Amino acid sequence: MHNLAEDFPAPDSWSGQDAEGGSDDVGSPAIARDSRRTVWLVYDGARVVDVRVNANWHARLGSVARLEAAFQEACAAGMLQLDAVAADDAPSLEGIVFDTLPELGPAALDAYLRMMDDHERAWQEALDAAATTRLDAAPAVRVVDGPVAVTLNPGGLPSSVQFEPRWIVAAQPGTIAASVLHAITQAQAQFEPTEHPLEDTLRAHELRHRVLLEGLRALIAGRR
């Protein structure tokens, strides 16, 4: 394995002292770290755009294995945060006007509930079909880039980082961070996402479910 420091400049070593003061915006959905504040991953969407390694990582962790575990923990935190952001990115129903709803009454409510039942059955049938659709397992994406190896999960997010032991003994924190970022960038550039063939259908059913629920609220409240 060659030394990536020869290929591109490493960032300055970063002490993480701003993180100790809590001013590094760790709570942001775009930033993930390990519990000991040793490594940080900065995301732009699903892409990792910056990596930081505490200058005192060896004193804090004591071994390369623990540094790799810290990266794995930060990767897991990033996955969870990005999943939460994706859930919040569901299309907004604000502004939808239910101006064709009838006046609330037994017949109107019964018809609306039957329409919702029909949709629930269709949605369940789509879910059952999706569950029984055989998919080829997505190959694991593992890229060895110089002294750093990065593995991506099936969604294309980094899940683990491994180091060449002899290299990392002499590597500066800034070089480690730059090397990890370079390896993740290379891995994500090679990643080809796979999508379930019924994913669009399931999304359409979910959106229709949300619209129907909002329509039911409007019907009961008399909003037309």
Tab-separated table of N, CA, C and O in Angstrom, residues 3-112:
chain	number	residue	atom	x	y	z
A	3	ASN	N	1.542	5.496	0.410
A	3	ASN	CA	1.132	6.546	1.344
A	3	ASN	C	0.340	7.601	0.596
A	3	ASN	O	0.857	8.261	-0.299
A	4	LEU	N	-0.924	7.771	0.995
A	4	LEU	CA	-1.768	8.718	0.277
A	4	LEU	C	-1.324	10.153	0.474
A	4	LEU	O	-1.742	11.036	-0.273
A	5	ALA	N	-0.519	10.415	1.492
A	5	ALA	CA	-0.051	11.787	1.699
A	5	ALA	C	0.747	12.275	0.503
A	5	ALA	O	0.890	13.474	0.287
A	6	GLU	N	1.274	11.357	-0.278
A	6	GLU	CA	2.013	11.744	-1.475
A	6	GLU	C	1.062	12.128	-2.605
A	6	GLU	O	1.466	12.773	-3.561
A	7	ASP	N	-0.196	11.738	-2.518
A	7	ASP	CA	-1.139	11.964	-3.604
A	7	ASP	C	-1.934	13.262	-3.445
A	7	ASP	O	-2.339	13.861	-4.424
A	8	PHE	N	-2.183	13.666	-2.215
A	8	PHE	CA	-2.952	14.889	-2.008
A	8	PHE	C	-2.618	15.441	-0.635
A	8	PHE	O	-2.236	14.703	0.268
A	9	PRO	N	-2.741	16.748	-0.448
A	9	PRO	CA	-2.357	17.342	0.836
A	9	PRO	C	-3.330	16.956	1.930
A	9	PRO	O	-4.541	16.916	1.727
A	10	ALA	N	-2.793	16.669	3.088
A	10	ALA	CA	-3.627	16.346	4.245
A	10	ALA	C	-4.061	17.629	4.940
A	10	ALA	O	-3.348	18.635	4.911
A	11	PRO	N	-5.240	17.627	5.555
A	11	PRO	CA	-5.651	18.798	6.315
A	11	PRO	C	-4.808	18.930	7.571
A	11	PRO	O	-4.123	17.998	7.989
A	12	ASP	N	-4.843	20.111	8.162
A	12	ASP	CA	-4.118	20.298	9.417
A	12	ASP	C	-4.684	19.371	10.479
A	12	ASP	O	-5.869	19.054	10.484
A	13	SER	N	-3.822	18.948	11.395
A	13	SER	CA	-4.303	18.137	12.513
A	13	SER	C	-5.342	18.934	13.289
A	13	SER	O	-5.203	20.139	13.483
A	14	TRP	N	-6.353	18.235	13.751
A	14	TRP	CA	-7.496	18.897	14.396
A	14	TRP	C	-7.644	18.352	15.802
A	14	TRP	O	-7.761	17.152	16.015
A	15	SER	N	-7.593	19.241	16.778
A	15	SER	CA	-7.582	18.800	18.167
A	15	SER	C	-8.940	18.410	18.682
A	15	SER	O	-9.071	17.690	19.660
A	16	GLY	N	-9.995	18.920	18.061
A	16	GLY	CA	-11.340	18.629	18.543
A	16	GLY	C	-11.699	19.442	19.769
A	16	GLY	O	-12.703	19.167	20.426
A	17	GLN	N	-10.900	20.471	20.090
A	17	GLN	CA	-11.198	21.256	21.280
A	17	GLN	C	-12.513	22.010	21.143
A	17	GLN	O	-13.197	22.258	22.126
A	18	ASP	N	-12.877	22.394	19.907
A	18	ASP	CA	-14.172	23.046	19.720
A	18	ASP	C	-15.300	22.090	20.065
A	18	ASP	O	-16.328	22.487	20.591
A	19	ALA	N	-15.093	20.780	19.803
A	19	ALA	CA	-16.116	19.798	20.129
A	19	ALA	C	-16.283	19.663	21.627
A	19	ALA	O	-17.379	19.423	22.123
A	20	GLU	N	-15.170	19.790	22.367
A	20	GLU	CA	-15.283	19.686	23.814
A	20	GLU	C	-16.185	20.776	24.341
A	20	GLU	O	-16.858	20.613	25.352
A	21	GLY	N	-16.188	21.920	23.670
A	21	GLY	CA	-17.044	23.016	24.101
A	21	GLY	C	-18.436	22.926	23.542
A	21	GLY	O	-19.270	23.773	23.821
A	22	GLY	N	-18.665	21.933	22.701
A	22	GLY	CA	-20.005	21.716	22.168
A	22	GLY	C	-20.374	22.642	21.037
A	22	GLY	O	-21.549	22.820	20.738
A	23	SER	N	-19.371	23.246	20.379
A	23	SER	CA	-19.676	24.231	19.346
A	23	SER	C	-19.450	23.693	17.947
A	23	SER	O	-19.340	24.445	17.002
A	24	ASP	N	-19.367	22.370	17.802
A	24	ASP	CA	-19.077	21.812	16.481
A	24	ASP	C	-20.334	21.341	15.769
A	24	ASP	O	-20.266	20.669	14.767
A	25	ASP	N	-21.518	21.722	16.277
A	25	ASP	CA	-22.791	21.373	15.648
A	25	ASP	C	-22.961	19.875	15.498
A	25	ASP	O	-23.489	19.392	14.498
A	26	VAL	N	-22.531	19.112	16.494
A	26	VAL	CA	-22.649	17.666	16.412
A	26	VAL	C	-24.105	17.240	16.292
A	26	VAL	O	-24.420	16.209	15.728
A	27	GLY	N	-25.019	18.042	16.819
A	27	GLY	CA	-26.423	17.688	16.739
A	27	GLY	C	-27.009	17.817	15.353
A	27	GLY	O	-28.132	17.402	15.110
A	28	SER	N	-26.259	18.425	14.434
A	28	SER	CA	-26.763	18.594	13.078
A	28	SER	C	-26.919	17.239	12.400
A	28	SER	O	-26.091	16.354	12.574
A	29	PRO	N	-28.007	17.065	11.611
A	29	PRO	CA	-28.179	15.803	10.886
A	29	PRO	C	-27.046	15.517	9.904
A	29	PRO	O	-26.886	14.405	9.451
A	30	ALA	N	-26.236	16.548	9.556
A	30	ALA	CA	-25.175	16.364	8.576
A	30	ALA	C	-23.860	15.933	9.206
A	30	ALA	O	-22.893	15.712	8.505
A	31	ILE	N	-23.810	15.822	10.539
A	31	ILE	CA	-22.562	15.488	11.209
A	31	ILE	C	-22.775	14.300	12.136
A	31	ILE	O	-23.734	14.269	12.897
A	32	ALA	N	-21.883	13.316	12.055
A	32	ALA	CA	-21.966	12.139	12.924
A	32	ALA	C	-20.610	11.912	13.563
A	32	ALA	O	-19.574	12.134	12.934
A	33	ARG	N	-20.615	11.452	14.811
A	33	ARG	CA	-19.368	11.209	15.518
A	33	ARG	C	-19.497	9.985	16.408
A	33	ARG	O	-20.602	9.487	16.639
A	34	ASP	N	-18.365	9.515	16.915
A	34	ASP	CA	-18.400	8.437	17.890
A	34	ASP	C	-18.659	9.020	19.276
A	34	ASP	O	-18.564	10.235	19.489
A	35	SER	N	-18.985	8.180	20.220
A	35	SER	CA	-19.381	8.645	21.544
A	35	SER	C	-18.243	9.298	22.312
A	35	SER	O	-18.486	10.095	23.220
A	36	ARG	N	-17.001	9.009	21.945
A	36	ARG	CA	-15.856	9.586	22.652
A	36	ARG	C	-15.305	10.814	21.943
A	36	ARG	O	-14.241	11.309	22.282
A	37	ARG	N	-16.022	11.292	20.952
A	37	ARG	CA	-15.627	12.506	20.227
A	37	ARG	C	-14.209	12.393	19.665
A	37	ARG	O	-13.375	13.281	19.837
A	38	THR	N	-13.995	11.290	18.978
A	38	THR	CA	-12.671	11.050	18.412
A	38	THR	C	-12.652	11.260	16.907
A	38	THR	O	-11.683	11.787	16.355
A	39	VAL	N	-13.706	10.823	16.218
A	39	VAL	CA	-13.786	11.001	14.769
A	39	VAL	C	-15.141	11.600	14.413
A	39	VAL	O	-16.151	11.338	15.077
A	40	TRP	N	-15.137	12.411	13.367
A	40	TRP	CA	-16.344	13.052	12.869
A	40	TRP	C	-16.485	12.762	11.373
A	40	TRP	O	-15.489	12.774	10.631
A	41	LEU	N	-17.694	12.512	10.932
A	41	LEU	CA	-18.009	12.399	9.512
A	41	LEU	C	-19.012	13.494	9.177
A	41	LEU	O	-20.037	13.635	9.848
A	42	VAL	N	-18.727	14.261	8.143
A	42	VAL	CA	-19.597	15.355	7.732
A	42	VAL	C	-20.239	14.984	6.400
A	42	VAL	O	-19.530	14.644	5.443
A	43	TYR	N	-21.573	15.050	6.358
A	43	TYR	CA	-22.322	14.608	5.184
A	43	TYR	C	-22.945	15.795	4.444
A	43	TYR	O	-23.360	16.776	5.055
A	44	ASP	N	-23.010	15.643	3.133
A	44	ASP	CA	-23.833	16.512	2.291
A	44	ASP	C	-24.793	15.576	1.578
A	44	ASP	O	-24.438	14.945	0.596
A	45	GLY	N	-26.011	15.453	2.112
A	45	GLY	CA	-26.898	14.397	1.662
A	45	GLY	C	-26.303	13.070	2.112
A	45	GLY	O	-25.939	12.904	3.267
A	46	ALA	N	-26.191	12.129	1.196
A	46	ALA	CA	-25.609	10.829	1.528
A	46	ALA	C	-24.099	10.797	1.306
A	46	ALA	O	-23.455	9.799	1.604
A	47	ARG	N	-23.540	11.891	0.809
A	47	ARG	CA	-22.115	11.930	0.511
A	47	ARG	C	-21.330	12.429	1.711
A	47	ARG	O	-21.701	13.415	2.345
A	48	VAL	N	-20.231	11.760	2.013
A	48	VAL	CA	-19.317	12.229	3.049
A	48	VAL	C	-18.396	13.266	2.413
A	48	VAL	O	-17.709	12.979	1.435
A	49	VAL	N	-18.389	14.470	2.973
A	49	VAL	CA	-17.615	15.561	2.377
A	49	VAL	C	-16.461	16.007	3.266
A	49	VAL	O	-15.626	16.807	2.833
A	50	ASP	N	-16.417	15.518	4.492
A	50	ASP	CA	-15.301	15.883	5.362
A	50	ASP	C	-15.154	14.816	6.442
A	50	ASP	O	-16.149	14.211	6.862
A	51	VAL	N	-13.933	14.596	6.852
A	51	VAL	CA	-13.624	13.664	7.943
A	51	VAL	C	-12.679	14.373	8.890
A	51	VAL	O	-11.736	15.055	8.457
A	52	ARG	N	-12.911	14.213	10.182
A	52	ARG	CA	-12.034	14.816	11.179
A	52	ARG	C	-11.596	13.740	12.173
A	52	ARG	O	-12.401	12.912	12.586
A	53	VAL	N	-10.342	13.815	12.557
A	53	VAL	CA	-9.790	12.890	13.551
A	53	VAL	C	-9.143	13.707	14.653
A	53	VAL	O	-8.313	14.590	14.374
A	54	ASN	N	-9.515	13.446	15.879
A	54	ASN	CA	-8.944	14.165	17.005
A	54	ASN	C	-7.437	13.936	17.064
A	54	ASN	O	-6.960	12.806	16.919
A	55	ALA	N	-6.701	15.017	17.280
A	55	ALA	CA	-5.243	14.912	17.325
A	55	ALA	C	-4.761	14.020	18.462
A	55	ALA	O	-3.654	13.489	18.409
A	56	ASN	N	-5.591	13.837	19.471
A	56	ASN	CA	-5.229	13.011	20.617
A	56	ASN	C	-5.902	11.641	20.573
A	56	ASN	O	-6.137	11.026	21.608
A	57	TRP	N	-6.201	11.170	19.362
A	57	TRP	CA	-6.963	9.928	19.263
A	57	TRP	C	-6.234	8.754	19.915
A	57	TRP	O	-6.881	7.901	20.531
A	58	HIS	N	-4.925	8.685	19.770
A	58	HIS	CA	-4.214	7.529	20.324
A	58	HIS	C	-4.264	7.546	21.843
A	58	HIS	O	-4.438	6.489	22.491
A	59	ALA	N	-4.131	8.734	22.450
A	59	ALA	CA	-4.221	8.822	23.900
A	59	ALA	C	-5.625	8.474	24.386
A	59	ALA	O	-5.802	7.886	25.459
A	60	ARG	N	-6.633	8.833	23.607
A	60	ARG	CA	-8.016	8.549	24.003
A	60	ARG	C	-8.376	7.083	23.822
A	60	ARG	O	-9.073	6.500	24.643
A	61	LEU	N	-7.911	6.490	22.727
A	61	LEU	CA	-8.365	5.149	22.365
A	61	LEU	C	-7.324	4.065	22.658
A	61	LEU	O	-7.680	2.950	23.037
A	62	GLY	N	-6.074	4.370	22.407
A	62	GLY	CA	-5.025	3.435	22.785
A	62	GLY	C	-4.652	2.391	21.755
A	62	GLY	O	-3.619	1.724	21.900
A	63	SER	N	-5.461	2.221	20.692
A	63	SER	CA	-5.114	1.204	19.700
A	63	SER	C	-5.789	1.506	18.376
A	63	SER	O	-6.794	2.225	18.317
A	64	VAL	N	-5.228	0.916	17.323
A	64	VAL	CA	-5.810	1.072	15.985
A	64	VAL	C	-7.179	0.405	15.924
A	64	VAL	O	-8.109	0.908	15.288
A	65	ALA	N	-7.327	-0.732	16.596
A	65	ALA	CA	-8.614	-1.436	16.588
A	65	ALA	C	-9.720	-0.553	17.160
A	65	ALA	O	-10.850	-0.537	16.660
A	66	ARG	N	-9.385	0.199	18.207
A	66	ARG	CA	-10.394	1.081	18.799
A	66	ARG	C	-10.686	2.279	17.893
A	66	ARG	O	-11.796	2.798	17.889
A	67	LEU	N	-9.681	2.720	17.143
A	67	LEU	CA	-9.944	3.787	16.167
A	67	LEU	C	-10.888	3.282	15.085
A	67	LEU	O	-11.817	3.983	14.681
A	68	GLU	N	-10.658	2.059	14.611
A	68	GLU	CA	-11.561	1.478	13.617
A	68	GLU	C	-12.967	1.330	14.194
A	68	GLU	O	-13.959	1.579	13.498
A	69	ALA	N	-13.055	0.951	15.476
A	69	ALA	CA	-14.366	0.837	16.118
A	69	ALA	C	-15.022	2.201	16.250
A	69	ALA	O	-16.250	2.331	16.115
A	70	ALA	N	-14.227	3.248	16.486
A	70	ALA	CA	-14.771	4.603	16.575
A	70	ALA	C	-15.347	5.040	15.234
A	70	ALA	O	-16.422	5.660	15.166
A	71	PHE	N	-14.646	4.707	14.154
A	71	PHE	CA	-15.167	5.024	12.825
A	71	PHE	C	-16.460	4.251	12.558
A	71	PHE	O	-17.417	4.799	11.994
A	72	GLN	N	-16.499	2.989	12.973
A	72	GLN	CA	-17.718	2.203	12.773
A	72	GLN	C	-18.885	2.812	13.546
A	72	GLN	O	-20.014	2.874	13.047
A	73	GLU	N	-18.612	3.287	14.751
A	73	GLU	CA	-19.665	3.918	15.543
A	73	GLU	C	-20.151	5.207	14.895
A	73	GLU	O	-21.351	5.475	14.842
A	74	ALA	N	-19.219	6.009	14.384
A	74	ALA	CA	-19.607	7.241	13.699
A	74	ALA	C	-20.402	6.938	12.433
A	74	ALA	O	-21.371	7.634	12.106
A	75	CYS	N	-19.997	5.889	11.700
A	75	CYS	CA	-20.750	5.488	10.499
A	75	CYS	C	-22.173	5.091	10.868
A	75	CYS	O	-23.132	5.470	10.179
A	76	ALA	N	-22.322	4.319	11.950
A	76	ALA	CA	-23.660	3.903	12.379
A	76	ALA	C	-24.501	5.108	12.768
A	76	ALA	O	-25.698	5.192	12.445
A	77	ALA	N	-23.886	6.070	13.465
A	77	ALA	CA	-24.615	7.286	13.838
A	77	ALA	C	-25.052	8.056	12.597
A	77	ALA	O	-26.163	8.603	12.545
A	78	GLY	N	-24.185	8.088	11.581
A	78	GLY	CA	-24.551	8.767	10.338
A	78	GLY	C	-25.731	8.109	9.654
A	78	GLY	O	-26.623	8.782	9.140
A	79	MET	N	-25.743	6.764	9.632
A	79	MET	CA	-26.872	6.046	9.023
A	79	MET	C	-28.180	6.397	9.722
A	79	MET	O	-29.201	6.663	9.075
A	80	LEU	N	-28.153	6.399	11.058
A	80	LEU	CA	-29.373	6.686	11.820
A	80	LEU	C	-29.852	8.112	11.564
A	80	LEU	O	-31.043	8.352	11.390
A	81	GLN	N	-28.919	9.058	11.544
A	81	GLN	CA	-29.312	10.446	11.329
A	81	GLN	C	-29.867	10.666	9.930
A	81	GLN	O	-30.853	11.380	9.743
A	82	LEU	N	-29.242	10.053	8.933
A	82	LEU	CA	-29.723	10.228	7.570
A	82	LEU	C	-31.066	9.541	7.365
A	82	LEU	O	-31.901	10.013	6.592
A	83	ASP	N	-31.305	8.416	8.057
A	83	ASP	CA	-32.622	7.774	8.000
A	83	ASP	C	-33.688	8.693	8.574
A	83	ASP	O	-34.803	8.788	8.049
A	84	ALA	N	-33.359	9.387	9.674
A	84	ALA	CA	-34.313	10.312	10.281
A	84	ALA	C	-34.603	11.486	9.355
A	84	ALA	O	-35.748	11.927	9.219
A	85	VAL	N	-33.567	11.989	8.692
A	85	VAL	CA	-33.762	13.083	7.743
A	85	VAL	C	-34.640	12.643	6.581
A	85	VAL	O	-35.532	13.362	6.129
A	86	ALA	N	-34.411	11.418	6.079
A	86	ALA	CA	-35.210	10.900	4.966
A	86	ALA	C	-36.679	10.790	5.363
A	86	ALA	O	-37.576	11.082	4.572
A	87	ALA	N	-36.930	10.371	6.607
A	87	ALA	CA	-38.321	10.265	7.068
A	87	ALA	C	-38.974	11.627	7.130
A	87	ALA	O	-40.173	11.777	6.849
A	88	ASP	N	-38.201	12.645	7.494
A	88	ASP	CA	-38.753	14.002	7.579
A	88	ASP	C	-38.941	14.631	6.212
A	88	ASP	O	-39.594	15.671	6.085
A	89	ASP	N	-38.334	14.036	5.181
A	89	ASP	CA	-38.415	14.601	3.836
A	89	ASP	C	-39.625	14.111	3.057
A	89	ASP	O	-39.703	14.308	1.842
A	90	ALA	N	-40.577	13.460	3.718
A	90	ALA	CA	-41.785	13.001	3.028
A	90	ALA	C	-42.521	14.204	2.444
A	90	ALA	O	-42.528	15.284	3.028
A	91	PRO	N	-43.134	14.037	1.267
A	91	PRO	CA	-43.825	15.163	0.639
A	91	PRO	C	-44.864	15.778	1.565
A	91	PRO	O	-45.619	15.081	2.232
A	92	SER	N	-44.875	17.107	1.613
A	92	SER	CA	-45.822	17.808	2.469
A	92	SER	C	-47.208	17.811	1.828
A	92	SER	O	-47.356	17.919	0.604
A	93	LEU	N	-48.222	17.672	2.666
A	93	LEU	CA	-49.604	17.748	2.186
A	93	LEU	C	-50.193	19.131	2.403
A	93	LEU	O	-51.381	19.347	2.131
A	94	GLU	N	-49.368	20.040	2.882
A	94	GLU	CA	-49.859	21.393	3.138
A	94	GLU	C	-50.330	22.035	1.840
A	94	GLU	O	-49.670	21.945	0.805
A	95	GLY	N	-51.461	22.655	1.889
A	95	GLY	CA	-52.002	23.338	0.714
A	95	GLY	C	-53.000	22.511	-0.071
A	95	GLY	O	-53.660	23.033	-0.972
A	96	ILE	N	-53.139	21.229	0.251
A	96	ILE	CA	-54.134	20.410	-0.442
A	96	ILE	C	-55.533	20.837	-0.003
A	96	ILE	O	-55.811	20.969	1.191
A	97	VAL	N	-56.381	21.086	-0.950
A	97	VAL	CA	-57.748	21.537	-0.663
A	97	VAL	C	-58.722	20.425	-1.041
A	97	VAL	O	-58.720	19.947	-2.169
A	98	PHE	N	-59.535	20.033	-0.092
A	98	PHE	CA	-60.513	18.971	-0.329
A	98	PHE	C	-61.878	19.615	-0.611
A	98	PHE	O	-62.833	19.475	0.146
A	99	ASP	N	-61.943	20.338	-1.744
A	99	ASP	CA	-63.149	21.112	-2.036
A	99	ASP	C	-64.247	20.283	-2.687
A	99	ASP	O	-65.331	20.800	-2.962
A	100	THR	N	-63.987	19.009	-2.966
A	100	THR	CA	-65.035	18.175	-3.564
A	100	THR	C	-65.652	17.218	-2.554
A	100	THR	O	-66.456	16.361	-2.930
A	101	LEU	N	-65.286	17.342	-1.303
A	101	LEU	CA	-65.858	16.455	-0.294
A	101	LEU	C	-67.331	16.788	-0.078
A	101	LEU	O	-67.729	17.961	-0.075
A	102	PRO	N	-68.151	15.776	0.131
A	102	PRO	CA	-69.574	16.029	0.409
A	102	PRO	C	-69.763	16.499	1.847
A	102	PRO	O	-68.828	16.521	2.649
A	103	GLU	N	-70.984	16.900	2.159
A	103	GLU	CA	-71.321	17.223	3.537
A	103	GLU	C	-71.208	15.957	4.385
A	103	GLU	O	-71.514	14.851	3.929
A	104	LEU	N	-70.749	16.137	5.627
A	104	LEU	CA	-70.611	14.993	6.511
A	104	LEU	C	-71.975	14.419	6.867
A	104	LEU	O	-72.890	15.141	7.237
A	105	GLY	N	-72.095	13.121	6.719
A	105	GLY	CA	-73.320	12.411	7.066
A	105	GLY	C	-73.021	10.931	7.072
A	105	GLY	O	-71.938	10.497	6.641
A	106	PRO	N	-73.930	10.105	7.536
A	106	PRO	CA	-73.678	8.660	7.610
A	106	PRO	C	-73.286	8.051	6.271
A	106	PRO	O	-72.364	7.241	6.191
A	107	ALA	N	-73.989	8.438	5.214
A	107	ALA	CA	-73.695	7.851	3.903
A	107	ALA	C	-72.320	8.278	3.397
A	107	ALA	O	-71.550	7.464	2.869
A	108	ALA	N	-72.007	9.580	3.556
A	108	ALA	CA	-70.713	10.084	3.092
A	108	ALA	C	-69.568	9.452	3.884
A	108	ALA	O	-68.543	9.050	3.307
A	109	LEU	N	-69.735	9.350	5.195
A	109	LEU	CA	-68.683	8.764	6.021
A	109	LEU	C	-68.491	7.285	5.691
A	109	LEU	O	-67.357	6.804	5.597
A	110	ASP	N	-69.589	6.580	5.482
A	110	ASP	CA	-69.491	5.154	5.147
A	110	ASP	C	-68.774	4.962	3.813
A	110	ASP	O	-67.926	4.076	3.674
A	111	ALA	N	-69.109	5.793	2.817
A	111	ALA	CA	-68.471	5.678	1.509
A	111	ALA	C	-66.970	5.977	1.601
A	111	ALA	O	-66.148	5.296	0.968
A	112	TYR	N	-66.629	6.978	2.400
A	112	TYR	CA	-65.220	7.354	2.527
A	112	TYR	C	-64.425	6.242	3.217
A	112	TYR	O	-63.323	5.890	2.786
